[in-house]
Each structure stands twice: as C-alpha cells, then as structure tokens.
C-alpha cells in the first residue's frame, strides 16, 4: 500500500517551506493559483523560470546547426535529401526520450532530468566541428536531439507547481518562452555568432567552432538548475517520499495508465500538427527563404527566426485564452478554442505555400506562426485534465507527438516537391482539428456531448471568481488518496508482472 502519512490539523505536515510567496490551493497539494512573472522565489516561481530557461537553452542547442546548414551543405557537398535526412534525425532523437521522460518525471520529478539532459545534449553539440559526412551529421544531430525531450520536464514541472485552473497559462508561457530558443538560435547563430567567427577564420572553420558557445552555456545551466530549484511545492521528491508525504510511483504503471487513454492519442495527433509544424519550419525556413527568394545565409536566417520569435507571446496567448474560456464554459470552451486554432492553422499553411512575394510571405508567416504556437499552448491547457495522477506520462506521449509530426512532415519535404509537401501538411492539420469532436474527458463536457460534473463546475467557477481558498500560510491538506492509490495499485500489479 502507499506509504503516505495522513496529518491531522493538530500535527504539522513535514514540508520544505512554511510560507509561500504566491497564493496556493491546499486542496491541490499547495500548487500556486497565480503566476507572478517578476518573482524568482522558491519554490513555485523559481521552478517556473528554471523550466523555461532550461527548455529555451535545450532548444537553442537543438537547432544551433539549422541556420548553418547552407554552409555545411556547401562544405560537405550534401544534397537536399541528405540535409532533410539530418533534419529528420535531429527530431527523431527526442521521440523515444519524450516517451520515457514522462513516467520518469512522475517517479523522480522534473528538476534532475532537466539538468542531466541539458548537460548530455551539450556534449554532441560541442562536437559539431568533427562532422565529415552526411552520416556523421545525421548521427550527431540525432544525439543533440535528445535534449529536445526536456520539453516534457518543462511542462510537467509547471503542472506540478500550478493548479489545473491556471496550468494552461503556466504551461503555455514556459513552453512558448522555451520554444523561443528556436527563433533566437536562428538569429544568434546565423546572423551574429557565425559572421563574428568568420572575421578571424574561414567560413568552414567558423561553422565548425561556433557551436561550442551554446554547448558551454547548456552544460553550465543544467548543473545550476539541479542546485537551485525544487521538484514540487513541498520540496524534492526524495525528501517527500522519505517524510511520508508522497507515494512511490511505478514508472511503468504511470506510462500504462496514460497510454491507455484515447484522449492522450488524440492530443498526440493534434500536437503533431502544431509543434511538429513548428519543428519542421525551424529546420526548413532558412533554406526555404534562401532558395526561393535568393537571399544570403545571414538574411535568410534572420527572416526564419521570426517564426520562433512569435513564441514570445503566441503560445502564452493560446494557453491564457484556453484558461479564460474554461472559466466561462468549462472544458467545452477549451475544446472550441483548440479545434478552431488547428483548422485556421491548416488554412494559413495553404496561403503561405502560395506566397510568391517576400514581403507577403513574411507577413503570412507571422500570422501562421502565431496560430501554430497558440495551438500548442491550447493543447497543454487540456493535458493536465486527462488523468491528473499520471500527467507526466501523458505530457510525454503528447510531446512525442510533436516530434513524430515533424518527422512525418520532414519525410514529406524530403520526398516531395516543396509545394506538394506544404499541401499535404495543411490537409493533415485541418483533419486533426476535426478530431477535437472525439475528445471526451471523464467528468468534463465534450465539444458537442456530455456535461461537466459538479466538481468540475465548482473548480472553474472558483477560478473565475478568484483564488478564494488560497493562502500564504501553512496549510495541512489531506492527500489525494484515491489518485495516489490508483497509480500505486497499478504499480503493485506491474511489479508482480
């Protein structure tokens, strides 16, 4: 049975912090009911900022090579198919790790995994200069891509620190600011560092050495994150398990429970059609603009970076609107927003693919990118509701969907002409939006069927009226015995197997 200790109101619960800087909900394990962006205080806001900074740096490392690909292709005499093979490998590297990271977050927390993955991904990034062929480029990008799985840690961490009613906004902000690394790396690596390095060496020597910079930053930040942050509001997982305030979770049982839910796989497909599109554009945009509009490497990289820069606000807007619609309409509001965004996204891909003017293409890309990232934020506004005790596993599966989508669309661009590949991508996105009709989460209304439970209605009405039960003093919540028992019971079955 679960070794969690029940605390009476007369007995102080053992936890790391007696007071919090933000309002918390004691009925949701001291999770924060508000987000104070200008605060860096532990545990809630420290974890918030560490999650997005860690993912931002991982994203920067992950796509540091992308704006340099025209130079690398020229040096190594690579074909279009060989370049796209390396793009596909860079995204494939993180798929397996995203599936694994979810249950590992449920078991060990996000902090340690975030730090370790950042440090590991930095090593192959620093070895970029050793690339001598298409095969070694693809292999190197595969291992760098493992760092992209920090997205799961990022989303799980904020879901662990913030209540479900504000998780859409929290998850969207950290995910969006993390994804911003994809835009920043385009302009920093392609327009700033690469030209700077070229001042003292040849173009080939410049691209072979410039990736040492993001590698060094990533390794240092990974170590720092593990030292200065917390796994959960009440402390680190190891301490909480030792003190009897947290159950030991079976990673296998957690993954099985998340993967057996059909909603997980619908969100998997939908995330493939928003984050997968963003990854595809991160890989392709610089080369696309350079070839179609005959631009220099520096100019193409600067324009391509605009797609990623929309993450500064767009993903946050997607999550924020999802939370607001939830406070008015419950889950049905979130689903209406989700479906509309995906259909609009598909339409914008059609328009972008047919833009022959550079100015028009840039304007359409800004709108297209904003919708893509809003859909990402909306998706992870839904994830915490699917099955709360195994949110890590569900976040991992859905996150892996983004990479699977990028690989699928990448194969399309590798095998088809560009305009056809864009059409296939657009049609797939619109079809994924229609799948919103089939999302049906226990206790919540669907798009056209069902009703929210009394508990769900009370929760979103409470969030609409403000954090009524929030407190900054020491509170002693009763553990969620039913949820903990569900995962623990599955864990015992898994152990017997």
Short mmCIF file of C-alpha atoms in Angstrom, two decimals:
data_model
loop_
_atom_site.label_atom_id
_atom_site.label_comp_id
_atom_site.label_asym_id
_atom_site.label_seq_id
_atom_site.Cartn_x
_atom_site.Cartn_y
_atom_site.Cartn_z
CA UNK A 1 0.00 0.00 0.00
CA UNK A 2 1.01 3.62 -0.39
CA UNK A 3 3.27 4.73 2.48
CA UNK A 4 1.79 8.25 2.53
CA UNK A 5 1.25 9.68 6.01
CA UNK A 6 -2.05 11.33 6.95
CA UNK A 7 -1.66 14.51 9.01
CA UNK A 8 -4.30 15.88 11.36
CA UNK A 9 -4.93 19.58 11.78
CA UNK A 10 -3.06 19.44 15.08
CA UNK A 11 0.01 17.84 13.53
CA UNK A 12 2.25 19.89 11.27
CA UNK A 13 2.93 18.29 7.92
CA UNK A 14 6.61 17.98 7.04
CA UNK A 15 7.41 20.12 4.05
CA UNK A 16 10.26 22.34 2.95
CA UNK A 17 8.55 25.75 3.09
CA UNK A 18 6.24 27.09 5.80
CA UNK A 19 5.05 30.04 3.73
CA UNK A 20 4.83 30.80 0.02
CA UNK A 21 5.27 34.00 -1.96
CA UNK A 22 2.25 33.18 -4.16
CA UNK A 23 -1.30 32.17 -3.25
CA UNK A 24 -1.72 28.40 -3.13
CA UNK A 25 -4.55 25.88 -3.07
CA UNK A 26 -4.04 23.43 -0.15
CA UNK A 27 -6.57 21.07 -1.77
CA UNK A 28 -4.27 20.73 -4.79
CA UNK A 29 -1.07 19.90 -2.92
CA UNK A 30 -0.06 23.55 -2.30
CA UNK A 31 0.03 24.34 -6.02
CA UNK A 32 0.02 28.04 -6.92
CA UNK A 33 -3.21 29.68 -8.04
CA UNK A 34 -1.42 32.68 -9.57
CA UNK A 35 1.67 33.48 -11.61
CA UNK A 36 3.98 36.32 -10.53
CA UNK A 37 6.27 36.71 -13.52
CA UNK A 38 8.69 39.15 -11.87
CA UNK A 39 9.39 36.83 -8.95
CA UNK A 40 12.20 34.26 -8.82
CA UNK A 41 11.31 32.98 -5.35
CA UNK A 42 11.24 29.32 -4.44
CA UNK A 43 9.54 27.00 -4.94
CA UNK A 44 6.83 27.93 -7.47
CA UNK A 45 8.31 30.83 -9.42
CA UNK A 46 11.87 29.50 -9.23
CA UNK A 47 10.66 26.29 -10.89
CA UNK A 48 8.65 28.32 -13.43
CA UNK A 49 11.69 30.29 -14.58
CA UNK A 50 14.09 27.33 -14.44
CA UNK A 51 11.71 25.27 -16.59
CA UNK A 52 11.51 27.78 -19.43
CA UNK A 53 15.19 28.74 -19.27
CA UNK A 54 16.21 25.09 -19.34
CA UNK A 55 13.97 24.31 -22.31
CA UNK A 56 15.00 27.53 -24.08
CA UNK A 57 18.66 26.52 -23.83
CA UNK A 58 17.90 22.96 -24.93
CA UNK A 59 16.01 24.32 -27.93
CA UNK A 60 18.90 26.66 -28.74
CA UNK A 61 21.34 23.72 -28.67
CA UNK A 62 18.94 21.51 -30.61
CA UNK A 63 18.65 23.90 -33.57
CA UNK A 64 22.03 25.64 -33.40
CA UNK A 65 23.06 23.79 -36.57
CA UNK A 66 19.90 24.69 -38.57
CA UNK A 67 20.92 28.20 -39.75
CA UNK A 68 24.40 26.87 -40.60
CA UNK A 69 23.10 24.09 -42.86
CA UNK A 70 23.63 26.01 -46.15
CA UNK A 71 27.32 26.42 -45.22
CA UNK A 72 27.63 22.83 -44.02
CA UNK A 73 25.99 21.55 -47.21
CA UNK A 74 28.43 23.56 -49.32
CA UNK A 75 31.47 22.30 -47.39
CA UNK A 76 30.41 18.64 -47.41
CA UNK A 77 28.67 18.74 -50.83
CA UNK A 78 25.36 17.50 -49.42
CA UNK A 79 22.17 17.03 -51.43
CA UNK A 80 18.67 18.19 -50.44
CA UNK A 81 17.76 14.64 -49.36
CA UNK A 82 20.85 14.36 -47.18
CA UNK A 83 20.04 17.66 -45.47
CA UNK A 84 16.47 16.54 -44.81
CA UNK A 85 17.73 13.20 -43.50
CA UNK A 86 19.76 15.09 -40.90
CA UNK A 87 16.69 17.22 -40.06
CA UNK A 88 14.62 14.09 -39.54
CA UNK A 89 17.31 12.51 -37.36
CA UNK A 90 17.53 15.62 -35.19
CA UNK A 91 13.82 15.33 -34.41
CA UNK A 92 13.75 11.51 -34.19
CA UNK A 93 16.36 11.60 -31.45
CA UNK A 94 13.93 13.06 -28.96
CA UNK A 95 10.84 10.92 -29.69
CA UNK A 96 11.97 7.92 -27.66
CA UNK A 97 13.21 10.12 -24.81
CA UNK A 98 9.91 12.01 -24.62
CA UNK A 99 8.03 8.75 -24.13
CA UNK A 100 10.47 7.78 -21.37
CA UNK A 101 10.72 11.19 -19.70
CA UNK A 102 7.01 11.32 -18.85
CA UNK A 103 6.92 8.37 -16.44
CA UNK A 104 10.40 9.25 -15.17
CA UNK A 105 9.09 12.71 -14.23
CA UNK A 106 6.19 11.06 -12.39
CA UNK A 107 8.71 8.97 -10.46
CA UNK A 108 11.72 11.28 -9.93
CA UNK A 109 10.48 14.81 -10.68
CA UNK A 110 11.48 17.19 -13.47
CA UNK A 111 14.42 19.03 -11.88
CA UNK A 112 17.09 16.32 -12.06
CA UNK A 113 16.03 15.10 -15.50
CA UNK A 114 16.11 18.65 -16.88
CA UNK A 115 19.66 19.21 -15.63
CA UNK A 116 21.04 15.87 -16.77
CA UNK A 117 19.53 16.11 -20.27
CA UNK A 118 20.89 19.62 -20.77
CA UNK A 119 24.40 18.53 -19.86
CA UNK A 120 24.23 15.39 -22.03
CA UNK A 121 22.91 17.25 -25.11
CA UNK A 122 25.69 19.84 -24.78
CA UNK A 123 28.39 17.23 -25.44
CA UNK A 124 27.46 16.29 -29.06
CA UNK A 125 26.66 19.97 -29.76
CA UNK A 126 30.26 20.85 -28.86
CA UNK A 127 31.43 18.13 -31.30
CA UNK A 128 29.77 19.71 -34.36
CA UNK A 129 33.15 20.64 -35.80
CA UNK A 130 34.06 16.96 -36.15
CA UNK A 131 31.39 16.32 -38.81
CA UNK A 132 32.89 14.99 -42.07
CA UNK A 133 29.96 13.44 -43.95
CA UNK A 134 26.19 13.17 -44.23
CA UNK A 135 26.21 10.11 -41.97
CA UNK A 136 28.17 11.78 -39.18
CA UNK A 137 25.98 14.92 -39.44
CA UNK A 138 22.80 12.87 -39.08
CA UNK A 139 24.24 10.83 -36.20
CA UNK A 140 25.40 13.94 -34.35
CA UNK A 141 22.04 15.68 -34.77
CA UNK A 142 20.25 12.56 -33.51
CA UNK A 143 22.12 12.73 -30.18
CA UNK A 144 21.78 16.50 -29.89
CA UNK A 145 18.04 16.00 -30.40
CA UNK A 146 17.81 14.04 -27.15
CA UNK A 147 17.89 17.42 -25.43
CA UNK A 148 14.57 18.29 -27.03
CA UNK A 149 12.89 15.89 -24.62
CA UNK A 150 13.39 18.50 -21.87
CA UNK A 151 10.04 19.83 -23.09
CA UNK A 152 8.33 17.08 -21.09
CA UNK A 153 10.22 18.14 -17.96
CA UNK A 154 9.27 21.75 -18.64
CA UNK A 155 5.53 21.03 -18.93
CA UNK A 156 5.42 18.53 -16.08
CA UNK A 157 7.28 20.91 -13.75
CA UNK A 158 4.76 23.73 -14.13
CA UNK A 159 1.83 21.29 -13.92
CA UNK A 160 3.36 20.14 -10.61
CA UNK A 161 3.67 23.72 -9.33
CA UNK A 162 0.40 25.34 -10.55
CA UNK A 163 -3.26 24.38 -10.22
CA UNK A 164 -5.14 23.00 -13.21
CA UNK A 165 -7.17 26.21 -13.49
CA UNK A 166 -4.03 28.26 -14.34
CA UNK A 167 -1.93 25.41 -15.77
CA UNK A 168 -2.92 26.33 -19.32
CA UNK A 169 -1.33 29.75 -18.96
CA UNK A 170 1.67 28.48 -16.97
CA UNK A 171 2.40 25.61 -19.36
CA UNK A 172 1.95 27.85 -22.39
CA UNK A 173 4.27 30.56 -21.09
CA UNK A 174 7.15 28.24 -20.19
CA UNK A 175 6.66 26.19 -23.36
CA UNK A 176 6.45 29.28 -25.54
CA UNK A 177 9.42 31.02 -23.99
CA UNK A 178 11.35 27.77 -24.26
CA UNK A 179 10.39 27.36 -27.91
CA UNK A 180 11.61 30.91 -28.41
CA UNK A 181 15.06 29.34 -28.39
CA UNK A 182 14.28 28.10 -31.90
CA UNK A 183 13.93 31.67 -33.16
CA UNK A 184 16.78 33.09 -31.11
CA UNK A 185 19.19 30.40 -32.32
CA UNK A 186 18.39 31.28 -35.95
CA UNK A 187 19.39 34.90 -35.50
CA UNK A 188 22.16 34.47 -32.90
CA UNK A 189 23.92 31.58 -34.64
CA UNK A 190 23.23 32.59 -38.25
CA UNK A 191 23.32 36.38 -38.08
CA UNK A 192 25.54 37.21 -35.08
CA UNK A 193 27.96 34.47 -34.00
CA UNK A 194 28.65 32.91 -37.40
CA UNK A 195 29.60 36.25 -39.08
CA UNK A 196 31.58 37.17 -35.95
CA UNK A 197 33.60 33.96 -36.09
CA UNK A 198 34.14 34.47 -39.85
CA UNK A 199 36.06 37.67 -39.10
CA UNK A 200 39.02 35.66 -37.88
CA UNK A 201 38.72 32.42 -39.84
CA UNK A 202 37.30 30.79 -42.96
CA UNK A 203 33.55 30.05 -43.24
CA UNK A 204 34.26 26.34 -42.78
CA UNK A 205 36.31 26.91 -39.62
CA UNK A 206 33.61 29.27 -38.35
CA UNK A 207 30.74 26.75 -38.52
CA UNK A 208 32.99 24.03 -37.11
CA UNK A 209 33.76 26.06 -33.95
CA UNK A 210 30.75 28.29 -33.29
CA UNK A 211 28.60 25.55 -31.70
CA UNK A 212 30.99 25.38 -28.74
CA UNK A 213 29.28 28.54 -27.40
CA UNK A 214 25.74 27.13 -26.89
CA UNK A 215 27.23 23.83 -25.68
CA UNK A 216 29.13 25.55 -22.86
CA UNK A 217 26.08 27.57 -21.81
CA UNK A 218 23.84 24.48 -21.82
CA UNK A 219 26.19 22.39 -19.71
CA UNK A 220 26.59 25.12 -17.10
CA UNK A 221 22.86 25.85 -16.87
CA UNK A 222 21.99 22.17 -16.50
CA UNK A 223 24.23 21.87 -13.46
CA UNK A 224 22.88 25.12 -11.97
CA UNK A 225 19.21 24.12 -12.33
CA UNK A 226 19.73 20.98 -10.27
CA UNK A 227 21.27 23.04 -7.47
CA UNK A 228 18.90 25.99 -7.11
CA UNK A 229 15.34 24.67 -7.62
CA UNK A 230 12.72 22.25 -6.21
CA UNK A 231 10.72 19.35 -7.62
CA UNK A 232 7.39 20.31 -6.04
CA UNK A 233 5.84 22.94 -3.73
CA UNK A 234 6.61 20.82 -0.67
CA UNK A 235 10.21 20.04 -1.62
CA UNK A 236 12.13 17.45 -3.61
CA UNK A 237 10.71 14.02 -4.35
CA UNK A 238 13.37 12.14 -2.40
CA UNK A 239 12.65 14.21 0.74
CA UNK A 240 8.86 13.95 0.31
CA UNK A 241 8.98 10.16 -0.03
CA UNK A 242 11.27 9.90 2.99
CA UNK A 243 8.91 12.08 5.06
CA UNK A 244 5.85 10.09 4.01
CA UNK A 245 4.05 12.88 2.16
CA UNK A 246 4.38 11.29 -1.28
CA UNK A 247 3.84 7.79 -2.64
CA UNK A 248 6.48 5.83 -4.51
CA UNK A 249 5.25 5.77 -8.12
CA UNK A 250 5.85 2.97 -10.61
CA UNK A 251 7.09 4.49 -13.87
CA UNK A 252 5.74 1.52 -15.84
CA UNK A 253 2.29 1.77 -14.25
CA UNK A 254 2.22 5.52 -14.84
CA UNK A 255 3.02 5.11 -18.54
CA UNK A 256 0.49 2.29 -18.95
CA UNK A 257 -2.30 4.35 -17.38
CA UNK A 258 -1.56 7.39 -19.56
CA UNK A 259 -1.13 5.42 -22.78
CA UNK A 260 -4.42 3.53 -22.34
CA UNK A 261 -6.44 6.76 -22.52
CA UNK A 262 -7.76 7.55 -26.02
CA UNK A 263 -7.67 11.29 -25.30
CA UNK A 264 -3.90 11.04 -24.93
CA UNK A 265 -3.56 9.83 -28.52
CA UNK A 266 -5.94 12.41 -29.99
CA UNK A 267 -3.84 15.12 -28.35
CA UNK A 268 -0.75 13.27 -29.64
CA UNK A 269 -2.02 13.73 -33.23
CA UNK A 270 -3.04 17.33 -32.65
CA UNK A 271 0.31 18.25 -31.12
CA UNK A 272 1.97 16.61 -34.12
CA UNK A 273 0.09 19.14 -36.22
CA UNK A 274 1.21 22.22 -34.29
CA UNK A 275 4.55 21.62 -32.59
CA UNK A 276 5.52 19.21 -35.39
CA UNK A 277 4.87 22.03 -37.86
CA UNK A 278 7.00 24.42 -35.81
CA UNK A 279 9.92 21.98 -35.74
CA UNK A 280 9.62 21.46 -39.49
CA UNK A 281 9.71 25.22 -40.08
CA UNK A 282 12.69 25.62 -37.73
CA UNK A 283 14.59 23.11 -39.85
CA UNK A 284 13.39 24.32 -43.24
CA UNK A 285 12.68 28.05 -43.06
CA UNK A 286 16.23 29.40 -43.53
CA UNK A 287 16.95 27.12 -46.50
CA UNK A 288 13.47 27.76 -47.97
CA UNK A 289 13.83 31.55 -47.93
CA UNK A 290 17.41 31.39 -49.22
CA UNK A 291 16.49 29.19 -52.18
CA UNK A 292 13.09 30.63 -53.13
CA UNK A 293 13.97 34.31 -52.76
CA UNK A 294 17.75 34.04 -53.43
CA UNK A 295 18.85 35.53 -50.10
CA UNK A 296 22.18 35.30 -48.27
CA UNK A 297 22.60 32.85 -45.39
CA UNK A 298 22.55 35.71 -42.86
CA UNK A 299 19.38 37.31 -44.31
CA UNK A 300 17.53 34.01 -44.62
CA UNK A 301 18.40 33.09 -41.02
CA UNK A 302 17.16 36.47 -39.75
CA UNK A 303 13.81 36.08 -41.55
CA UNK A 304 13.45 32.45 -40.48
CA UNK A 305 13.98 33.49 -36.85
CA UNK A 306 10.69 35.42 -36.96
CA UNK A 307 8.78 32.12 -36.80
CA UNK A 308 10.36 31.25 -33.46
CA UNK A 309 10.15 34.79 -32.08
CA UNK A 310 6.34 34.56 -32.08
CA UNK A 311 6.74 32.23 -29.09
CA UNK A 312 7.43 35.33 -27.02
CA UNK A 313 3.67 35.80 -26.73
CA UNK A 314 1.69 33.48 -29.03
CA UNK A 315 1.88 30.24 -27.06
CA UNK A 316 1.12 32.13 -23.86
CA UNK A 317 -1.92 33.69 -25.51
CA UNK A 318 -3.12 30.23 -26.57
CA UNK A 319 -2.95 28.92 -23.01
CA UNK A 320 -4.38 32.11 -21.49
CA UNK A 321 -7.43 32.14 -23.77
CA UNK A 322 -7.92 28.42 -23.06
CA UNK A 323 -7.95 29.14 -19.31
CA UNK A 324 -10.35 32.08 -19.76
CA UNK A 325 -12.78 30.04 -21.86
CA UNK A 326 -12.53 27.26 -19.28
CA UNK A 327 -13.54 29.71 -16.54
CA UNK A 328 -16.66 30.62 -18.57
CA UNK A 329 -17.61 27.37 -20.30
CA UNK A 330 -15.55 24.61 -18.69
CA UNK A 331 -13.77 22.03 -20.84
CA UNK A 332 -16.05 22.77 -23.80
CA UNK A 333 -14.51 26.24 -24.02
CA UNK A 334 -11.00 24.75 -24.20
CA UNK A 335 -12.07 22.31 -26.94
CA UNK A 336 -13.76 25.00 -29.09
CA UNK A 337 -10.54 27.06 -28.96
CA UNK A 338 -8.40 24.02 -29.76
CA UNK A 339 -10.42 22.95 -32.81
CA UNK A 340 -10.67 26.46 -34.27
CA UNK A 341 -6.95 27.09 -33.96
CA UNK A 342 -5.98 23.90 -35.79
CA UNK A 343 -8.39 24.49 -38.68
CA UNK A 344 -7.14 28.09 -39.07
CA UNK A 345 -3.55 26.86 -38.94
CA UNK A 346 -4.14 24.49 -41.85
CA UNK A 347 -5.69 27.28 -43.91
CA UNK A 348 -2.68 29.53 -43.25
CA UNK A 349 -0.27 26.84 -44.46
CA UNK A 350 -2.13 26.77 -47.81
CA UNK A 351 -1.82 30.56 -48.10
CA UNK A 352 1.88 30.61 -47.09
CA UNK A 353 2.73 27.93 -49.65
CA UNK A 354 1.31 30.10 -52.42
CA UNK A 355 3.03 33.36 -51.41
CA UNK A 356 5.42 34.45 -54.17
CA UNK A 357 6.30 37.86 -52.72
CA UNK A 358 8.93 38.01 -49.96
CA UNK A 359 7.03 40.69 -48.06
CA UNK A 360 3.73 38.78 -48.27
CA UNK A 361 5.46 35.53 -47.27
CA UNK A 362 6.90 37.19 -44.15
CA UNK A 363 3.54 38.68 -43.11
CA UNK A 364 1.73 35.37 -43.64
CA UNK A 365 4.47 33.54 -41.72
CA UNK A 366 3.96 35.83 -38.72
CA UNK A 367 0.21 35.07 -38.65
CA UNK A 368 0.78 31.38 -39.38
CA UNK A 369 3.39 31.10 -36.62
CA UNK A 370 1.17 32.85 -34.07
CA UNK A 371 -1.66 30.38 -34.71
CA UNK A 372 0.71 27.37 -34.59
CA UNK A 373 2.06 28.37 -31.19
CA UNK A 374 -1.36 29.30 -29.81
CA UNK A 375 -2.48 25.76 -30.67
CA UNK A 376 0.50 24.36 -28.76
CA UNK A 377 -0.49 26.37 -25.69
CA UNK A 378 -4.10 25.29 -26.02
CA UNK A 379 -3.11 21.61 -26.24
CA UNK A 380 -1.21 21.71 -22.95
CA UNK A 381 -4.13 23.53 -21.33
CA UNK A 382 -6.05 20.28 -21.81
CA UNK A 383 -3.30 17.78 -20.88
CA UNK A 384 -3.47 18.21 -17.04
CA UNK A 385 -7.16 17.19 -17.07
CA UNK A 386 -6.84 13.90 -18.95
CA UNK A 387 -5.70 11.82 -15.94
CA UNK A 388 -4.10 14.03 -13.24
CA UNK A 389 -2.17 11.33 -11.30
CA UNK A 390 -0.17 10.42 -14.43
CA UNK A 391 0.18 13.85 -16.01
CA UNK A 392 3.90 13.28 -16.61
CA UNK A 393 3.32 10.22 -18.77
CA UNK A 394 0.54 11.92 -20.73
CA UNK A 395 2.69 15.03 -21.26
CA UNK A 396 5.46 12.73 -22.53
CA UNK A 397 3.26 10.91 -25.03
CA UNK A 398 1.67 14.12 -26.32
CA UNK A 399 5.08 15.80 -26.50
CA UNK A 400 6.43 12.89 -28.53
CA UNK A 401 3.58 13.52 -30.95
CA UNK A 402 5.16 16.83 -31.87
CA UNK A 403 8.38 15.11 -32.87
CA UNK A 404 6.58 12.34 -34.74
CA UNK A 405 4.71 15.01 -36.67
CA UNK A 406 7.96 16.77 -37.50
CA UNK A 407 9.46 13.52 -38.78
CA UNK A 408 6.37 12.80 -40.87
CA UNK A 409 6.28 16.27 -42.39
CA UNK A 410 10.07 16.15 -42.80
CA UNK A 411 9.74 12.97 -44.87
CA UNK A 412 7.17 14.79 -46.99
CA UNK A 413 9.58 17.64 -47.71
CA UNK A 414 12.38 15.13 -48.35
CA UNK A 415 10.45 13.05 -50.88
CA UNK A 416 8.06 15.57 -52.47
CA UNK A 417 8.42 18.92 -54.13
CA UNK A 418 8.02 21.80 -51.68
CA UNK A 419 4.55 22.98 -52.70
CA UNK A 420 3.09 19.45 -52.53
CA UNK A 421 4.67 18.89 -49.12
CA UNK A 422 3.02 22.10 -47.85
CA UNK A 423 -0.37 20.97 -49.20
CA UNK A 424 -0.08 17.58 -47.50
CA UNK A 425 0.85 19.27 -44.23
CA UNK A 426 -2.08 21.71 -44.46
CA UNK A 427 -4.63 18.97 -45.12
CA UNK A 428 -3.34 16.87 -42.23
CA UNK A 429 -3.58 19.82 -39.83
CA UNK A 430 -7.22 20.55 -40.76
CA UNK A 431 -8.11 16.87 -40.28
CA UNK A 432 -6.51 16.92 -36.82
CA UNK A 433 -8.71 19.86 -35.86
CA UNK A 434 -11.79 17.79 -36.66
CA UNK A 435 -10.58 15.15 -34.16
CA UNK A 436 -11.44 17.58 -31.34
CA UNK A 437 -15.01 16.27 -31.65
CA UNK A 438 -13.85 12.93 -30.22
CA UNK A 439 -12.10 14.25 -27.10
CA UNK A 440 -14.13 13.13 -24.09
CA UNK A 441 -12.51 13.53 -20.64
CA UNK A 442 -14.11 11.92 -17.59
CA UNK A 443 -16.06 14.47 -15.55
CA UNK A 444 -15.94 17.10 -18.30
CA UNK A 445 -18.10 18.08 -21.26
CA UNK A 446 -17.06 17.21 -24.80
CA UNK A 447 -17.32 19.53 -27.78
CA UNK A 448 -20.93 18.51 -28.53
CA UNK A 449 -21.76 15.85 -25.95
CA UNK A 450 -21.82 15.39 -22.18
CA UNK A 451 -21.79 17.84 -19.30
CA UNK A 452 -19.22 18.99 -16.76
CA UNK A 453 -19.52 17.31 -13.36
CA UNK A 454 -20.49 19.36 -10.31
CA UNK A 455 -16.89 19.13 -9.12
CA UNK A 456 -15.54 20.45 -12.44
CA UNK A 457 -18.09 23.29 -12.48
CA UNK A 458 -17.17 24.26 -8.92
CA UNK A 459 -13.46 24.26 -9.83
CA UNK A 460 -13.72 26.52 -12.88
CA UNK A 461 -16.23 28.86 -11.23
CA UNK A 462 -13.83 29.17 -8.30
CA UNK A 463 -11.01 30.11 -10.69
CA UNK A 464 -13.25 32.66 -12.38
CA UNK A 465 -14.08 34.31 -9.08
CA UNK A 466 -10.52 34.36 -7.78
CA UNK A 467 -8.48 32.08 -5.53
CA UNK A 468 -10.97 32.01 -2.70
CA UNK A 469 -9.30 29.26 -0.77
CA UNK A 470 -5.76 30.42 -1.43
CA UNK A 471 -3.45 31.14 1.50
CA UNK A 472 0.14 32.08 2.06
CA UNK A 473 0.23 30.47 5.50
CA UNK A 474 0.96 26.88 6.42
CA UNK A 475 -1.95 24.65 5.43
CA UNK A 476 -2.36 20.92 6.02
CA UNK A 477 -4.13 19.34 3.04
CA UNK A 478 -5.38 15.80 3.03
CA UNK A 479 -3.52 13.69 0.43
CA UNK A 480 -5.39 12.69 -2.70
CA UNK A 481 -5.66 9.09 -1.53
CA UNK A 482 -7.84 7.95 -4.44
CA UNK A 483 -5.49 9.26 -7.12
CA UNK A 484 -2.38 8.04 -5.33
CA UNK A 485 -3.96 4.64 -4.74
CA UNK A 486 -4.82 4.26 -8.41
CA UNK A 487 -1.22 4.63 -9.56
CA UNK A 488 0.18 2.72 -6.59
CA UNK A 489 -2.24 -0.17 -7.19
CA UNK A 490 -1.17 -0.37 -10.82
CA UNK A 491 2.43 -0.25 -9.69
CA UNK A 492 1.97 -3.31 -7.50
CA UNK A 493 0.43 -5.20 -10.40
CA UNK A 494 3.30 -4.12 -12.62
CA UNK A 495 5.86 -5.29 -10.06
CA UNK A 496 4.21 -8.72 -9.85
CA UNK A 497 4.34 -8.99 -13.60
#
